[in-house]
């Protein structure tokens, strides 16, 4: 039977994130050129039930004692296409002590009902990649009749109704939407998110599209007010830091917070180094007494 939970995955935006996937593989109302899941096989605007809420809630309950930073609704498509999203988020908040997050492409925030469901989350991570209909169609390849103007209006309405955190992501793709960056920045300002996170294509995308390089991203950063850049072009662990981390983790298994404290790092850097060292097979993760701890692969 299909598992609805995945991870926890180490995420630079969300730390240790236990994912909840309420969808059938790849159900979405967009078919973004940069999607790392490949082409959308089920392009639909209709909300539906893809999995029994009781089953999902049982899975969440069974892992609620584990130590992760966010319970995140995301996965193999657009979470708001699940007609059970609101109820499942509401009930799961009673089961876990960590913030509940949802990653959405923003399109269904035009609906007051969807907005009230998404508002069950503590942190909402919507995206906005265009402000004009031709660019929206080029980068996001939407289902019929989705209008970017209405989606931006939906994001503004959501902001006025929701008191939790909104971290808005803008994905920039070379020669597709970069020329619209200033207008996107104006729209973002009017939405008033708590954080603005600029991204570019770093993982294998659906189409042969190109990322912006570091200096192009830095130029665009200047156009946005108080934005941050997600990709890290220096994706490595300095030699001395690596030696220190491996020494610490050979001695005893540590949580991410302990790694940060013992190595004198901020939590974001500790997460970044853990992602790299885990990916390189130098450290591994174990669940010990309800907490994820990292140790060297040989210990
Ligand atoms: S909205 Fe997300 S899941 Fe849907 S096509 Fe775009 S990137 Fe992929």
XYZ file of C-alpha atoms and ligand atoms in Angstrom:
307
model
C 0.000 0.000 0.000
C 1.176 3.514 -0.823
C 2.988 5.355 1.963
C 1.855 8.949 2.330
C 4.789 10.106 4.431
C 8.324 10.538 3.159
C 11.599 11.552 4.797
C 12.366 13.366 6.910
C 14.385 15.035 4.202
C 17.022 17.618 5.003
C 15.843 20.870 3.485
C 17.623 24.211 3.491
C 14.286 26.019 3.854
C 12.637 23.738 6.411
C 15.415 21.838 8.229
C 14.444 18.211 8.899
C 11.132 18.044 7.079
C 8.759 15.083 7.344
C 6.789 15.172 4.088
C 3.113 14.314 3.591
C 1.970 13.497 0.067
C -1.825 13.417 -0.415
C -1.709 12.965 -4.199
C -1.445 10.438 -6.950
C 1.947 10.804 -8.730
C 2.133 13.730 -10.563
C -1.215 15.446 -10.172
C -0.913 19.171 -10.766
C -2.666 22.091 -12.427
C 0.687 23.342 -13.744
C 3.369 21.700 -15.841
C 6.360 23.897 -14.964
C 9.352 23.779 -17.280
C 11.627 23.488 -14.248
C 9.665 20.764 -12.397
C 12.049 18.185 -10.981
C 9.293 15.541 -11.056
C 9.138 15.625 -14.856
C 6.092 16.357 -17.033
C 2.663 16.519 -15.374
C 0.835 13.281 -16.180
C -2.474 14.401 -14.693
C -3.051 18.085 -15.539
C -6.224 18.947 -13.667
C -7.901 21.787 -11.816
C -10.351 19.484 -10.038
C -9.911 18.798 -6.365
C -10.369 15.203 -5.327
C -9.661 12.584 -2.662
C -6.568 10.561 -3.562
C -5.986 8.811 -0.259
C -8.080 8.142 2.821
C -7.628 10.880 5.465
C -7.774 8.262 8.229
C -4.853 6.383 6.677
C -2.735 9.559 6.423
C -3.580 10.570 9.977
C -2.681 7.101 11.275
C 0.710 7.401 9.555
C 1.286 10.861 11.035
C 0.250 9.667 14.493
C 2.654 6.721 14.274
C 5.582 9.085 13.634
C 4.493 12.022 15.750
C 7.102 11.330 18.459
C 9.984 11.570 16.000
C 12.187 14.605 16.028
C 11.771 16.768 12.902
C 11.528 20.519 12.328
C 8.403 20.727 10.138
C 5.574 18.470 9.027
C 5.340 19.514 5.384
C 2.488 18.931 2.938
C 4.149 18.649 -0.465
C 5.252 15.805 -2.670
C 4.196 14.560 -6.056
C 2.098 17.498 -7.279
C -0.010 20.400 -5.976
C -1.255 19.676 -2.410
C -4.313 21.966 -2.653
C -5.754 19.583 -5.272
C -6.471 17.238 -2.360
C -9.955 18.038 -1.106
C -8.880 16.709 2.314
C -5.928 19.067 2.786
C -7.621 21.394 5.295
C -9.036 18.667 7.497
C -5.824 16.638 7.504
C -3.686 19.679 8.353
C -6.084 20.725 11.115
C -6.081 17.278 12.722
C -2.344 16.727 12.251
C -1.572 19.972 14.122
C -3.050 18.322 17.192
C -0.654 15.377 16.781
C 2.721 17.060 16.291
C 4.592 19.682 18.295
C 6.344 21.218 15.294
C 5.009 23.757 12.761
C 2.889 22.408 9.908
C 3.987 23.735 6.516
C 2.463 23.525 3.042
C 4.208 24.130 -0.274
C 1.784 25.372 -2.922
C 1.921 26.795 -6.436
C -0.629 29.466 -5.315
C -3.078 28.838 -8.162
C -6.056 27.717 -6.046
C -5.710 30.563 -3.535
C -8.245 32.291 -5.775
C -10.848 30.169 -3.922
C -11.976 31.374 -0.457
C -12.510 27.732 0.547
C -8.965 26.707 -0.410
C -7.600 29.799 1.360
C -9.374 28.818 4.569
C -7.960 25.273 4.300
C -4.408 26.432 3.589
C -4.720 28.759 6.609
C -4.672 25.636 8.815
C -0.879 25.597 8.286
C 1.621 27.528 10.401
C 3.916 28.231 7.460
C 2.789 28.564 3.842
C 5.356 28.441 1.031
C 3.627 29.650 -2.133
C 5.327 30.398 -5.426
C 4.987 33.139 -8.031
C 7.097 33.046 -11.207
C 5.314 35.512 -13.522
C 2.978 38.493 -13.644
C 1.944 38.472 -17.296
C -0.169 35.732 -18.858
C 2.305 34.926 -21.699
C 5.199 34.436 -19.246
C 2.955 32.452 -16.875
C 2.067 30.185 -19.784
C 5.713 29.817 -20.838
C 7.145 28.940 -17.459
C 4.253 27.232 -15.649
C 2.222 25.811 -18.588
C -1.059 25.999 -16.629
C -4.282 24.057 -17.027
C -6.886 25.878 -19.122
C -8.356 29.126 -17.782
C -5.901 29.730 -14.927
C -5.217 33.468 -14.938
C -2.098 34.910 -13.312
C -3.825 38.197 -12.434
C -6.460 36.326 -10.421
C -3.765 34.200 -8.747
C -1.881 37.316 -7.595
C -5.186 38.685 -6.267
C -5.686 35.369 -4.434
C -2.240 35.685 -2.833
C -3.079 39.215 -1.637
C -6.408 38.043 -0.229
C -4.672 35.145 1.523
C -2.159 37.520 3.122
C -4.957 39.683 4.483
C -6.688 36.642 6.016
C -3.703 34.638 7.308
C -1.612 35.641 10.312
C 0.952 32.805 10.016
C 4.204 32.880 8.076
C 4.248 33.232 4.276
C 7.564 32.432 2.577
C 7.087 33.269 -1.094
C 9.388 31.606 -3.622
C 10.193 33.017 -7.062
C 11.849 30.570 -9.476
C 13.943 32.308 -12.114
C 14.717 30.612 -15.423
C 17.132 32.035 -17.984
C 15.443 33.653 -21.002
C 11.996 32.661 -19.713
C 11.021 34.983 -16.846
C 14.144 36.906 -15.818
C 13.100 39.935 -17.887
C 9.934 40.159 -15.799
C 11.800 40.243 -12.466
C 11.068 43.911 -11.700
C 7.337 43.441 -12.242
C 7.362 40.250 -10.171
C 9.119 42.228 -7.406
C 6.309 44.840 -7.492
C 3.665 42.123 -7.234
C 5.559 40.474 -4.364
C 5.682 43.791 -2.512
C 1.905 44.092 -2.799
C 1.453 40.547 -1.405
C 3.527 41.349 1.724
C 5.006 37.910 2.455
C 7.175 37.433 5.559
C 10.069 36.131 3.469
C 10.902 36.274 -0.238
C 13.098 33.434 -1.468
C 14.664 33.629 -4.934
C 15.566 30.364 -6.591
C 16.838 29.128 -9.929
C 16.995 25.762 -11.633
C 19.494 23.728 -9.632
C 18.018 20.231 -9.783
C 17.401 18.221 -12.951
C 14.375 19.976 -14.537
C 11.537 18.628 -16.740
C 12.872 20.510 -19.775
C 16.347 21.565 -20.934
C 16.023 25.010 -19.331
C 18.924 26.982 -17.897
C 19.577 28.478 -14.474
C 20.724 32.011 -13.814
C 24.332 32.198 -12.637
C 25.408 33.687 -9.333
C 26.031 37.202 -10.634
C 22.703 37.272 -12.520
C 20.929 36.170 -9.330
C 22.759 38.837 -7.301
C 21.591 41.492 -9.796
C 18.007 40.327 -9.450
C 18.329 40.211 -5.664
C 18.826 43.987 -5.794
C 15.443 44.395 -7.471
C 13.535 42.696 -4.632
C 13.094 44.222 -1.184
C 14.565 42.070 1.620
C 14.775 38.895 -0.446
C 17.132 35.968 0.098
C 18.719 33.601 -2.406
C 18.137 29.886 -1.908
C 20.788 28.235 -4.147
C 24.297 28.058 -2.803
C 27.030 28.128 -5.448
C 29.623 27.074 -2.920
C 28.183 23.609 -2.340
C 31.062 22.172 -0.352
C 32.318 21.737 3.204
C 35.647 23.467 3.958
C 38.331 20.878 4.661
C 38.933 21.908 8.276
C 35.204 22.039 9.005
C 34.736 18.593 7.526
C 37.552 17.155 9.662
C 36.067 18.760 12.783
C 32.546 17.508 12.030
C 33.725 13.973 11.320
C 35.705 13.966 14.552
C 32.651 15.112 16.530
C 30.383 12.567 14.857
C 32.850 9.697 15.244
C 32.791 10.351 18.964
C 28.997 10.213 19.393
C 25.807 10.609 17.336
C 24.492 14.198 17.410
C 21.291 16.026 16.467
C 21.507 18.969 14.072
C 21.287 21.382 17.017
C 24.164 19.618 18.757
C 26.234 19.652 15.549
C 25.664 23.401 15.262
C 26.633 23.979 18.889
C 29.677 21.698 19.006
C 31.076 22.886 15.673
C 30.255 26.554 16.336
C 27.977 26.849 13.289
C 24.607 28.489 12.739
C 21.793 25.982 12.170
C 21.494 26.732 8.411
C 25.174 25.979 7.865
C 24.923 22.829 9.984
C 21.984 21.695 7.786
C 23.942 22.466 4.611
C 27.014 20.519 5.765
C 24.873 17.598 6.952
C 23.143 17.439 3.537
C 26.515 17.361 1.740
C 28.223 14.847 4.032
C 25.167 12.580 4.061
C 24.955 12.750 0.261
C 28.659 11.859 0.008
C 28.094 8.875 2.322
C 30.453 10.216 4.994
C 27.787 10.444 7.663
C 24.490 8.666 8.185
C 21.341 9.313 10.150
C 19.761 7.118 12.833
C 16.617 7.496 14.886
C 17.738 7.116 18.502
C 15.288 7.636 21.381
C 12.923 9.577 19.105
C 15.611 11.928 17.774
C 17.425 11.927 14.441
C 21.144 11.787 15.150
C 24.018 11.888 12.707
C 27.193 9.859 13.007
C 30.121 8.960 10.784
C 29.358 6.109 8.424
C 32.167 3.991 9.872
C 31.237 4.396 13.547
S 3.615 23.369 -9.437
Fe 5.235 22.169 -8.512
S 4.632 20.030 -8.885
Fe 3.394 21.295 -10.252
S 4.540 21.284 -12.159
Fe 5.162 23.117 -11.010
S 6.978 22.505 -9.852
Fe 5.968 20.620 -10.554
